[in-house]
PDB file of C-alpha atoms in Angstrom:
ATOM      1  CA  MET A  50      17.865 -48.103 -11.577  1.00 44.00           C
ATOM      2  CA  ALA A  51      17.416 -45.475  -9.832  1.00 47.00           C
ATOM      3  CA  ALA A  52      20.071 -43.282  -9.245  1.00 50.00           C
ATOM      4  CA  THR A  53      20.845 -42.664  -4.791  1.00 55.00           C
ATOM      5  CA  VAL A  54      20.392 -39.218  -3.519  1.00 51.00           C
ATOM      6  CA  ALA A  55      23.351 -39.565  -0.897  1.00 54.00           C
ATOM      7  CA  PRO A  56      21.785 -37.445   2.440  1.00 56.00           C
ATOM      8  CA  GLY A  57      21.726 -33.764   2.295  1.00 52.00           C
ATOM      9  CA  GLU A  58      21.368 -33.792  -1.558  1.00 54.00           C
ATOM     10  CA  ARG A  59      19.035 -32.716  -4.226  1.00 56.00           C
ATOM     11  CA  SER A  60      18.268 -34.952  -7.227  1.00 53.00           C
ATOM     12  CA  LEU A  61      18.462 -32.668 -10.135  1.00 52.00           C
ATOM     13  CA  ALA A  62      14.986 -34.372 -10.992  1.00 58.00           C
ATOM     14  CA  ALA A  63      12.229 -32.580 -10.529  1.00 62.00           C
ATOM     15  CA  ARG A  64       8.803 -33.412 -11.439  1.00 75.00           C
ATOM     16  CA  PRO A  65       7.074 -31.757 -14.299  1.00 76.00           C
ATOM     17  CA  SER A  66       4.547 -29.654 -12.321  1.00 79.00           C
ATOM     18  CA  THR A  67       7.206 -28.031 -10.167  1.00 81.00           C
ATOM     19  CA  TRP A  68       9.469 -27.398 -13.656  1.00 82.00           C
ATOM     20  CA  PHE A  69       5.778 -25.324 -14.762  1.00 83.00           C
ATOM     21  CA  VAL A  70       5.570 -23.200 -12.245  1.00 85.00           C
ATOM     22  CA  TRP A  71       9.717 -22.569 -12.721  1.00 86.00           C
ATOM     23  CA  ALA A  72       8.375 -22.178 -16.217  1.00 87.00           C
ATOM     24  CA  GLY A  73       5.925 -19.511 -15.600  1.00 89.00           C
ATOM     25  CA  MET A  74       7.340 -17.179 -12.827  1.00 91.00           C
ATOM     26  CA  THR A  75      10.298 -17.144 -14.894  1.00 91.00           C
ATOM     27  CA  ALA A  76       7.861 -16.353 -17.814  1.00 91.00           C
ATOM     28  CA  PHE A  77       6.723 -13.286 -15.038  1.00 89.00           C
ATOM     29  CA  GLY A  78       9.583 -11.852 -14.034  1.00 89.00           C
ATOM     30  CA  VAL A  79      11.449 -11.150 -17.746  1.00 90.00           C
ATOM     31  CA  PHE A  80       7.974  -9.878 -19.445  1.00 88.00           C
ATOM     32  CA  LEU A  81       7.429  -7.456 -15.873  1.00 85.00           C
ATOM     33  CA  LEU A  82      11.257  -6.560 -15.932  1.00 87.00           C
ATOM     34  CA  GLY A  83      10.744  -5.917 -20.113  1.00 84.00           C
ATOM     35  CA  ILE A  84       8.065  -3.576 -19.123  1.00 82.00           C
ATOM     36  CA  LEU A  85       9.923  -1.860 -16.913  1.00 83.00           C
ATOM     37  CA  VAL A  86      13.052  -2.005 -18.949  1.00 84.00           C
ATOM     38  CA  ALA A  87      10.695  -0.277 -21.875  1.00 81.00           C
ATOM     39  CA  VAL A  88      10.017   2.494 -19.665  1.00 83.00           C
ATOM     40  CA  VAL A  89      12.841   3.910 -18.518  1.00 84.00           C
ATOM     41  CA  VAL A  90      14.145   3.779 -21.704  1.00 83.00           C
ATOM     42  CA  ASP A  91      11.572   5.446 -23.346  1.00 79.00           C
ATOM     43  CA  SER A  92      11.393   8.498 -20.738  1.00 81.00           C
ATOM     44  CA  PHE A  93      15.126   8.886 -21.937  1.00 81.00           C
ATOM     45  CA  GLY A  94      14.210   9.338 -25.711  1.00 74.00           C
ATOM     46  CA  ARG A  95      12.799  12.146 -28.316  1.00 70.00           C
ATOM     47  CA  GLN A  96      11.946   9.225 -30.159  1.00 68.00           C
ATOM     48  CA  TRP A  97      12.077   6.119 -30.110  1.00 63.00           C
ATOM     49  CA  PHE A  98      10.427   3.364 -33.378  1.00 62.00           C
ATOM     50  CA  ASP A  99      12.210   1.066 -34.771  1.00 66.00           C
ATOM     51  CA  THR A 100      15.369   0.148 -33.010  1.00 69.00           C
ATOM     52  CA  TRP A 101      17.142  -1.315 -29.758  1.00 70.00           C
ATOM     53  CA  LEU A 102      17.847   2.542 -28.447  1.00 73.00           C
ATOM     54  CA  PRO A 103      15.840   5.183 -28.782  1.00 71.00           C
ATOM     55  CA  ASP A 104      17.474   8.461 -30.815  1.00 70.00           C
ATOM     56  CA  ASP A 105      19.553  11.192 -28.459  1.00 73.00           C
ATOM     57  CA  PRO A 106      19.034   9.854 -24.717  1.00 76.00           C
ATOM     58  CA  THR A 107      18.137  12.438 -23.016  1.00 77.00           C
ATOM     59  CA  VAL A 108      16.625  13.832 -19.594  1.00 79.00           C
ATOM     60  CA  ASP A 109      14.923  16.688 -20.884  1.00 81.00           C
ATOM     61  CA  ARG A 110      11.942  14.306 -19.965  1.00 80.00           C
ATOM     62  CA  TYR A 111      12.124  14.372 -16.630  1.00 84.00           C
ATOM     63  CA  VAL A 112      12.840  18.413 -16.759  1.00 85.00           C
ATOM     64  CA  GLU A 113       9.654  18.897 -18.824  1.00 83.00           C
ATOM     65  CA  ALA A 114       7.389  16.319 -16.837  1.00 82.00           C
ATOM     66  CA  TRP A 115       8.977  17.602 -13.255  1.00 85.00           C
ATOM     67  CA  ASP A 116       7.967  21.852 -14.870  1.00 85.00           C
ATOM     68  CA  ARG A 117       4.968  20.841 -16.683  1.00 82.00           C
ATOM     69  CA  PHE A 118       3.098  19.079 -14.587  1.00 81.00           C
ATOM     70  CA  SER A 119       5.231  20.878 -11.119  1.00 84.00           C
ATOM     71  CA  LEU A 120       5.624  17.312  -9.657  1.00 84.00           C
ATOM     72  CA  GLY A 121       6.794  18.608  -6.978  1.00 86.00           C
ATOM     73  CA  GLU A 122       3.780  19.819  -5.662  1.00 90.00           C
ATOM     74  CA  VAL A 123       2.601  16.621  -6.810  1.00 90.00           C
ATOM     75  CA  VAL A 124       5.041  14.384  -5.259  1.00 88.00           C
ATOM     76  CA  GLY A 125       4.801  16.429  -2.105  1.00 91.00           C
ATOM     77  CA  VAL A 126       0.867  16.069  -1.621  1.00 92.00           C
ATOM     78  CA  THR A 127       1.447  12.943  -2.865  1.00 91.00           C
ATOM     79  CA  VAL A 128       3.427  12.036   0.704  1.00 89.00           C
ATOM     80  CA  GLY A 129       1.618  13.849   2.782  1.00 93.00           C
ATOM     81  CA  VAL A 130      -1.995  12.810   1.701  1.00 94.00           C
ATOM     82  CA  ALA A 131      -0.039   8.865   2.137  1.00 92.00           C
ATOM     83  CA  LEU A 132       1.439   9.914   6.090  1.00 92.00           C
ATOM     84  CA  LEU A 133      -1.889  11.423   7.375  1.00 95.00           C
ATOM     85  CA  VAL A 134      -3.841   8.675   6.343  1.00 95.00           C
ATOM     86  CA  VAL A 135      -1.783   5.781   7.834  1.00 94.00           C
ATOM     87  CA  VAL A 136      -1.398   8.172  11.474  1.00 94.00           C
ATOM     88  CA  ILE A 137      -5.485   8.417  11.095  1.00 95.00           C
ATOM     89  CA  SER A 138      -6.055   5.280  10.152  1.00 94.00           C
ATOM     90  CA  VAL A 139      -3.790   3.680  12.906  1.00 93.00           C
ATOM     91  CA  LEU A 140      -6.136   6.164  16.186  1.00 92.00           C
ATOM     92  CA  VAL A 141      -8.787   4.981  15.002  1.00 93.00           C
ATOM     93  CA  GLY A 142      -8.172   1.054  13.629  1.00 92.00           C
ATOM     94  CA  VAL A 143      -6.041   0.139  16.247  1.00 90.00           C
ATOM     95  CA  PRO A 144      -8.683   1.358  19.317  1.00 89.00           C
ATOM     96  CA  ALA A 145     -11.332  -0.705  17.282  1.00 90.00           C
ATOM     97  CA  ALA A 146      -9.593  -3.594  16.676  1.00 91.00           C
ATOM     98  CA  TYR A 147      -8.732  -4.065  20.439  1.00 88.00           C
ATOM     99  CA  VAL A 148     -12.459  -3.534  20.665  1.00 87.00           C
ATOM    100  CA  LEU A 149     -13.301  -5.900  18.670  1.00 88.00           C
ATOM    101  CA  ALA A 150     -10.345  -8.566  19.886  1.00 86.00           C
ATOM    102  CA  ARG A 151     -11.460  -7.880  22.738  1.00 84.00           C
ATOM    103  CA  ARG A 152     -15.084  -7.844  23.423  1.00 83.00           C
ATOM    104  CA  ASP A 153     -18.314  -9.987  22.648  1.00 84.00           C
ATOM    105  CA  PHE A 154     -21.355  -8.370  21.766  1.00 84.00           C
ATOM    106  CA  PRO A 155     -24.739  -8.071  20.228  1.00 87.00           C
ATOM    107  CA  GLY A 156     -23.986  -7.808  16.918  1.00 85.00           C
ATOM    108  CA  LYS A 157     -20.338  -8.365  16.345  1.00 84.00           C
ATOM    109  CA  ARG A 158     -20.580 -10.419  12.608  1.00 86.00           C
ATOM    110  CA  VAL A 159     -22.554  -7.627  10.948  1.00 89.00           C
ATOM    111  CA  VAL A 160     -20.067  -5.181  12.103  1.00 87.00           C
ATOM    112  CA  MET A 161     -16.581  -7.076  10.948  1.00 87.00           C
ATOM    113  CA  LEU A 162     -18.874  -7.546   7.549  1.00 86.00           C
ATOM    114  CA  LEU A 163     -19.093  -3.792   7.587  1.00 87.00           C
ATOM    115  CA  PHE A 164     -15.667  -3.292   7.974  1.00 86.00           C
ATOM    116  CA  LEU A 165     -15.250  -5.915   5.213  1.00 86.00           C
ATOM    117  CA  LEU A 166     -16.960  -4.180   2.759  1.00 88.00           C
ATOM    118  CA  PRO A 167     -14.801  -1.095   1.383  1.00 88.00           C
ATOM    119  CA  VAL A 168     -12.050  -3.185   1.894  1.00 85.00           C
ATOM    120  CA  LEU A 169     -13.440  -5.748  -0.969  1.00 86.00           C
ATOM    121  CA  MET A 170     -15.957  -4.721  -2.785  1.00 87.00           C
ATOM    122  CA  PRO A 171     -14.062  -2.281  -5.543  1.00 88.00           C
ATOM    123  CA  PRO A 172     -13.881   0.921  -4.809  1.00 89.00           C
ATOM    124  CA  ILE A 173     -15.773   2.317  -7.372  1.00 89.00           C
ATOM    125  CA  THR A 174     -18.994   1.042  -6.596  1.00 89.00           C
ATOM    126  CA  TYR A 175     -19.448   3.207  -3.658  1.00 90.00           C
ATOM    127  CA  GLY A 176     -16.212   5.740  -4.389  1.00 90.00           C
ATOM    128  CA  ILE A 177     -19.021   7.574  -6.842  1.00 91.00           C
ATOM    129  CA  PRO A 178     -21.911   8.251  -3.823  1.00 91.00           C
ATOM    130  CA  LEU A 179     -19.462   9.189  -1.829  1.00 91.00           C
ATOM    131  CA  ALA A 180     -17.810  11.552  -3.239  1.00 92.00           C
ATOM    132  CA  THR A 181     -20.927  12.954  -3.974  1.00 93.00           C
ATOM    133  CA  VAL A 182     -21.442  13.206  -0.264  1.00 92.00           C
ATOM    134  CA  MET A 183     -18.146  15.277  -0.606  1.00 91.00           C
ATOM    135  CA  TYR A 184     -19.584  17.766  -3.168  1.00 93.00           C
ATOM    136  CA  SER A 185     -22.256  18.245  -1.511  1.00 92.00           C
ATOM    137  CA  PHE A 186     -20.942  19.400   0.875  1.00 91.00           C
ATOM    138  CA  GLY A 187     -17.939  21.954  -1.014  1.00 89.00           C
ATOM    139  CA  LEU A 188     -15.210  19.668  -0.413  1.00 89.00           C
ATOM    140  CA  GLY A 189     -14.606  18.381  -3.575  1.00 86.00           C
ATOM    141  CA  ARG A 190     -11.542  18.730  -5.321  1.00 90.00           C
ATOM    142  CA  THR A 191      -9.424  19.145  -1.902  1.00 91.00           C
ATOM    143  CA  LEU A 192      -6.792  17.741   0.571  1.00 92.00           C
ATOM    144  CA  THR A 193      -9.984  16.939   3.127  1.00 93.00           C
ATOM    145  CA  ALA A 194     -11.771  15.234   0.680  1.00 93.00           C
ATOM    146  CA  VAL A 195      -8.640  13.634  -0.335  1.00 94.00           C
ATOM    147  CA  VAL A 196      -7.777  12.273   2.754  1.00 94.00           C
ATOM    148  CA  LEU A 197     -11.426  11.453   3.720  1.00 94.00           C
ATOM    149  CA  VAL A 198     -12.037   8.709   0.817  1.00 94.00           C
ATOM    150  CA  ASN A 199      -8.484   7.056   1.296  1.00 94.00           C
ATOM    151  CA  LEU A 200      -9.820   6.052   4.759  1.00 94.00           C
ATOM    152  CA  VAL A 201     -13.046   4.841   3.800  1.00 93.00           C
ATOM    153  CA  PRO A 202     -10.553   1.038   3.242  1.00 92.00           C
ATOM    154  CA  SER A 203      -7.786   2.121   4.921  1.00 93.00           C
ATOM    155  CA  VAL A 204      -9.402   2.246   8.698  1.00 93.00           C
ATOM    156  CA  PRO A 205     -10.934  -1.435   7.840  1.00 92.00           C
ATOM    157  CA  PHE A 206      -8.002  -2.676   6.115  1.00 90.00           C
ATOM    158  CA  VAL A 207      -5.807  -1.252   9.710  1.00 92.00           C
ATOM    159  CA  ILE A 208      -8.364  -3.166  12.427  1.00 91.00           C
ATOM    160  CA  LEU A 209      -9.128  -5.873  10.012  1.00 88.00           C
ATOM    161  CA  THR A 210      -5.365  -6.401   9.900  1.00 87.00           C
ATOM    162  CA  MET A 211      -4.649  -6.106  14.501  1.00 88.00           C
ATOM    163  CA  THR A 212      -7.879  -7.728  15.286  1.00 87.00           C
ATOM    164  CA  PRO A 213      -6.178 -11.302  14.514  1.00 84.00           C
ATOM    165  CA  PHE A 214      -2.743 -10.458  16.315  1.00 83.00           C
ATOM    166  CA  ILE A 215      -3.884  -8.486  19.262  1.00 85.00           C
ATOM    167  CA  GLU A 216      -6.568 -11.447  19.879  1.00 84.00           C
ATOM    168  CA  GLN A 217      -3.247 -13.544  19.620  1.00 83.00           C
ATOM    169  CA  ILE A 218      -1.483 -11.614  22.950  1.00 81.00           C
ATOM    170  CA  ASN A 219      -2.534 -13.768  25.813  1.00 82.00           C
ATOM    171  CA  PRO A 220      -5.311 -12.022  27.359  1.00 82.00           C
ATOM    172  CA  ALA A 221      -3.748 -12.641  31.340  1.00 84.00           C
ATOM    173  CA  ILE A 222      -1.038  -9.825  30.692  1.00 83.00           C
ATOM    174  CA  GLU A 223      -3.511  -7.374  30.841  1.00 81.00           C
ATOM    175  CA  SER A 224      -5.349  -9.136  33.930  1.00 83.00           C
ATOM    176  CA  ALA A 225      -2.018  -9.243  35.789  1.00 85.00           C
ATOM    177  CA  ALA A 226      -1.059  -5.159  35.131  1.00 82.00           C
ATOM    178  CA  ARG A 227      -4.812  -4.693  36.671  1.00 83.00           C
ATOM    179  CA  MET A 228      -4.245  -6.704  39.217  1.00 84.00           C
ATOM    180  CA  CYS A 229      -0.721  -4.467  40.607  1.00 82.00           C
ATOM    181  CA  GLY A 230      -3.127  -1.245  40.429  1.00 81.00           C
ATOM    182  CA  ALA A 231      -2.808  -0.072  36.238  1.00 79.00           C
ATOM    183  CA  ARG A 232      -5.377   1.994  34.487  1.00 82.00           C
ATOM    184  CA  THR A 233      -6.311   1.396  31.373  1.00 77.00           C
ATOM    185  CA  ARG A 234      -4.948   3.990  29.365  1.00 80.00           C
ATOM    186  CA  GLN A 235      -1.471   2.824  30.763  1.00 80.00           C
ATOM    187  CA  ILE A 236      -2.275  -0.784  30.651  1.00 80.00           C
ATOM    188  CA  PHE A 237      -2.878   0.170  27.020  1.00 79.00           C
ATOM    189  CA  THR A 238       0.091   2.377  26.225  1.00 80.00           C
ATOM    190  CA  ARG A 239       2.915   0.957  28.676  1.00 81.00           C
ATOM    191  CA  ILE A 240       2.053  -3.053  28.341  1.00 81.00           C
ATOM    192  CA  LEU A 241       0.529  -3.215  25.474  1.00 82.00           C
ATOM    193  CA  ALA A 242       1.853  -0.842  23.054  1.00 80.00           C
ATOM    194  CA  PRO A 243       5.550  -2.342  22.339  1.00 82.00           C
ATOM    195  CA  LEU A 244       4.188  -6.314  22.129  1.00 82.00           C
ATOM    196  CA  LEU A 245       1.614  -3.764  18.742  1.00 84.00           C
ATOM    197  CA  VAL A 246       4.299  -2.234  17.516  1.00 83.00           C
ATOM    198  CA  PRO A 247       5.310  -4.639  15.032  1.00 80.00           C
ATOM    199  CA  GLY A 248       1.768  -4.800  13.327  1.00 83.00           C
ATOM    200  CA  ILE A 249       1.386  -1.585  13.729  1.00 86.00           C
ATOM    201  CA  LEU A 250       4.170  -1.171  11.409  1.00 84.00           C
ATOM    202  CA  ALA A 251       2.817  -3.912   9.069  1.00 82.00           C
ATOM    203  CA  ALA A 252      -0.671  -2.421   8.563  1.00 87.00           C
ATOM    204  CA  ALA A 253       0.901   1.197   7.980  1.00 88.00           C
ATOM    205  CA  ILE A 254       3.297  -0.133   5.558  1.00 85.00           C
ATOM    206  CA  LEU A 255      -0.190  -1.982   3.649  1.00 85.00           C
ATOM    207  CA  VAL A 256      -2.078   1.115   4.275  1.00 90.00           C
ATOM    208  CA  LEU A 257       1.159   3.188   2.573  1.00 88.00           C
ATOM    209  CA  VAL A 258       1.194   1.365  -0.770  1.00 86.00           C
ATOM    210  CA  ARG A 259      -2.493   1.092  -0.779  1.00 88.00           C
ATOM    211  CA  THR A 260      -3.414   4.531  -0.496  1.00 91.00           C
ATOM    212  CA  VAL A 261      -0.108   6.496  -2.964  1.00 89.00           C
ATOM    213  CA  GLY A 262      -0.985   3.462  -5.358  1.00 87.00           C
ATOM    214  CA  LEU A 263      -5.137   3.371  -4.837  1.00 89.00           C
ATOM    215  CA  PHE A 264      -6.625   5.932  -7.791  1.00 90.00           C
ATOM    216  CA  GLU A 265     -10.605   5.543  -8.151  1.00 89.00           C
ATOM    217  CA  LEU A 266     -11.469   7.015  -5.185  1.00 91.00           C
ATOM    218  CA  THR A 267      -8.640   9.976  -4.946  1.00 93.00           C
ATOM    219  CA  PHE A 268      -9.345  11.030  -9.463  1.00 93.00           C
ATOM    220  CA  LEU A 269     -13.264  11.306  -7.802  1.00 92.00           C
ATOM    221  CA  VAL A 270     -12.553  14.542  -5.290  1.00 93.00           C
ATOM    222  CA  SER A 271      -9.606  15.801  -6.412  1.00 91.00           C
ATOM    223  CA  GLY A 272      -8.127  17.650  -7.892  1.00 87.00           C
ATOM    224  CA  PRO A 273      -5.400  20.772  -9.260  1.00 86.00           C
ATOM    225  CA  GLY A 274      -3.403  20.676  -5.383  1.00 86.00           C
ATOM    226  CA  SER A 275      -4.763  18.043  -4.503  1.00 89.00           C
ATOM    227  CA  ASP A 276      -3.781  15.661  -7.395  1.00 90.00           C
ATOM    228  CA  THR A 277      -1.807  12.849  -5.808  1.00 91.00           C
ATOM    229  CA  LEU A 278       1.120  11.561  -8.223  1.00 89.00           C
ATOM    230  CA  VAL A 279      -1.614   8.563 -10.034  1.00 90.00           C
ATOM    231  CA  VAL A 280      -3.607  10.733 -10.586  1.00 91.00           C
ATOM    232  CA  ALA A 281      -1.257  12.946 -12.397  1.00 88.00           C
ATOM    233  CA  ILE A 282       0.032  10.361 -14.781  1.00 86.00           C
ATOM    234  CA  TYR A 283      -3.650  10.039 -15.268  1.00 86.00           C
ATOM    235  CA  ARG A 284      -4.631  13.074 -16.330  1.00 85.00           C
ATOM    236  CA  GLY A 285      -1.489  13.554 -18.764  1.00 81.00           C
ATOM    237  CA  MET A 286      -2.085  10.761 -20.410  1.00 79.00           C
ATOM    238  CA  THR A 287      -5.899  11.820 -21.096  1.00 78.00           C
ATOM    239  CA  ALA A 288      -5.156  15.821 -21.852  1.00 70.00           C
ATOM    240  CA  ALA A 289      -6.830  17.494 -24.776  1.00 52.00           C
ATOM    241  CA  GLY A 290      -4.680  16.787 -27.680  1.00 57.00           C
ATOM    242  CA  GLY A 291      -4.398  12.801 -27.589  1.00 55.00           C
ATOM    243  CA  GLY A 292      -2.847  13.150 -24.581  1.00 55.00           C
ATOM    244  CA  GLU A 293       1.358  14.651 -23.895  1.00 60.00           C
ATOM    245  CA  ALA A 294       3.969  13.464 -25.121  1.00 72.00           C
ATOM    246  CA  ARG A 295       4.641   9.365 -24.377  1.00 76.00           C
ATOM    247  CA  GLN A 296       8.321  10.468 -23.451  1.00 80.00           C
ATOM    248  CA  LEU A 297       6.394  12.310 -20.405  1.00 82.00           C
ATOM    249  CA  ILE A 298       4.222  10.012 -19.289  1.00 83.00           C
ATOM    250  CA  SER A 299       7.446   7.584 -19.035  1.00 84.00           C
ATOM    251  CA  ALA A 300       8.970   9.896 -17.251  1.00 85.00           C
ATOM    252  CA  MET A 301       6.674  10.364 -14.475  1.00 86.00           C
ATOM    253  CA  SER A 302       5.814   6.853 -13.995  1.00 85.00           C
ATOM    254  CA  VAL A 303       9.182   6.237 -13.562  1.00 87.00           C
ATOM    255  CA  ILE A 304       8.692   9.082 -11.076  1.00 86.00           C
ATOM    256  CA  TYR A 305       6.610   7.056  -9.553  1.00 86.00           C
ATOM    257  CA  THR A 306       8.032   3.726  -9.111  1.00 85.00           C
ATOM    258  CA  ALA A 307      10.302   5.821  -7.640  1.00 85.00           C
ATOM    259  CA  THR A 308       8.610   7.451  -4.954  1.00 83.00           C
ATOM    260  CA  MET A 309       7.213   4.140  -3.824  1.00 81.00           C
ATOM    261  CA  LEU A 310      10.277   2.527  -3.942  1.00 83.00           C
ATOM    262  CA  VAL A 311      11.674   4.767  -1.452  1.00 82.00           C
ATOM    263  CA  MET A 312       8.875   5.114   0.828  1.00 77.00           C
ATOM    264  CA  LEU A 313       9.220   1.865   0.776  1.00 76.00           C
ATOM    265  CA  VAL A 314      12.813   1.388   1.548  1.00 79.00           C
ATOM    266  CA  VAL A 315      12.547   3.560   4.551  1.00 75.00           C
ATOM    267  CA  ALA A 316       9.362   1.135   6.225  1.00 71.00           C
ATOM    268  CA  LEU A 317      10.890  -1.776   5.852  1.00 71.00           C
ATOM    269  CA  ARG A 318      14.014  -0.307   7.157  1.00 72.00           C
ATOM    270  CA  PHE A 319      12.059  -0.742  10.372  1.00 64.00           C
ATOM    271  CA  VAL A 320       9.685  -4.122   9.551  1.00 60.00           C
ATOM    272  CA  ASN A 321       9.810  -6.499   7.919  1.00 60.00           C
ATOM    273  CA  PRO A 322       5.536  -7.615   8.127  1.00 53.00           C
ATOM    274  CA  THR A 323       6.680 -11.311   7.252  1.00 55.00           C
ATOM    275  CA  GLN A 324       7.859 -11.787  10.588  1.00 49.00           C
ATOM    276  CA  LEU A 325       4.895 -10.135  11.613  1.00 48.00           C
ATOM    277  CA  VAL A 326       3.058 -13.754  12.620  1.00 46.00           C
ATOM    278  CA  ALA A 327       6.191 -14.967  14.496  1.00 42.00           C
ATOM    279  CA  GLN A 328       6.550 -11.695  16.302  1.00 46.00           C
ATOM    280  CA  VAL A 329       2.995 -12.686  17.510  1.00 46.00           C
ATOM    281  CA  LYS A 330       3.581 -16.197  18.594  1.00 46.00           C
ATOM    282  CA  GLU A 331       7.370 -15.493  20.589  1.00 47.00           C
ATOM    283  CA  THR A 332       6.025 -12.904  22.325  1.00 44.00           C
ATOM    284  CA  ARG A 333       2.802 -15.300  23.716  1.00 47.00           C
ATOM    285  CA  ASP A 334       4.596 -17.597  24.395  1.00 48.00           C
ATOM    286  CA  ASP A 335       6.940 -15.284  26.576  1.00 49.00           C
TER     287      ASP A 335
END
């Protein structure tokens, strides 16, 4: 006889597929946590071979990595490039998304496809020709080139994120404002902008994370004084003589992860991307 379950209670028995999914998620979490813990522990050791913990724990690796690789400047470049890319992407992408959401014109699908290509294609496929163009104009190894190449996938990303968001906002709101004498600029700044804030912030967070972690495009055009943190880690790993000490690379990786976490915590202080759809639906219903 099957066991009866009282209303409001859940049975302890589960399908095999459910246990399989939970087992897979648990294994992934354990492996990921193990990798992170290993890197953090390694960054505090001088040597680590066949023991559970490294010998003679120290923070000297962080001090050495900070001084040898000028990580203060590198972190500043990383944050500055990321914020600049986010601002430009939003300023260009939001008006473009509004046009695509509100206007029908010949070749609209082709335009959307062109915006979709930099997001779907591997960056290296168009990164090499793009880097060639940058060097031919004398922009190679400069901050300008780093910002420009990061805008190539970031602007389409904002457009593709904001277009469906704008489409869900009732156009009757804009029509009512125009009937009351509001101009296009006033409609966009006073009416649409407050409604678009959740979507803009969510798109900005995603672009921020993507820019900080984007390696291929940045590596192809960056150089001394314009390297971001992820590129600096790679250059340290592939330095002449077989690369830097493993503990130095581990320390740089911890600094990179900490920088990402700080930026995400600050960004998520203002918006929760998972609430994007719910907020749009509520706005449209109102």
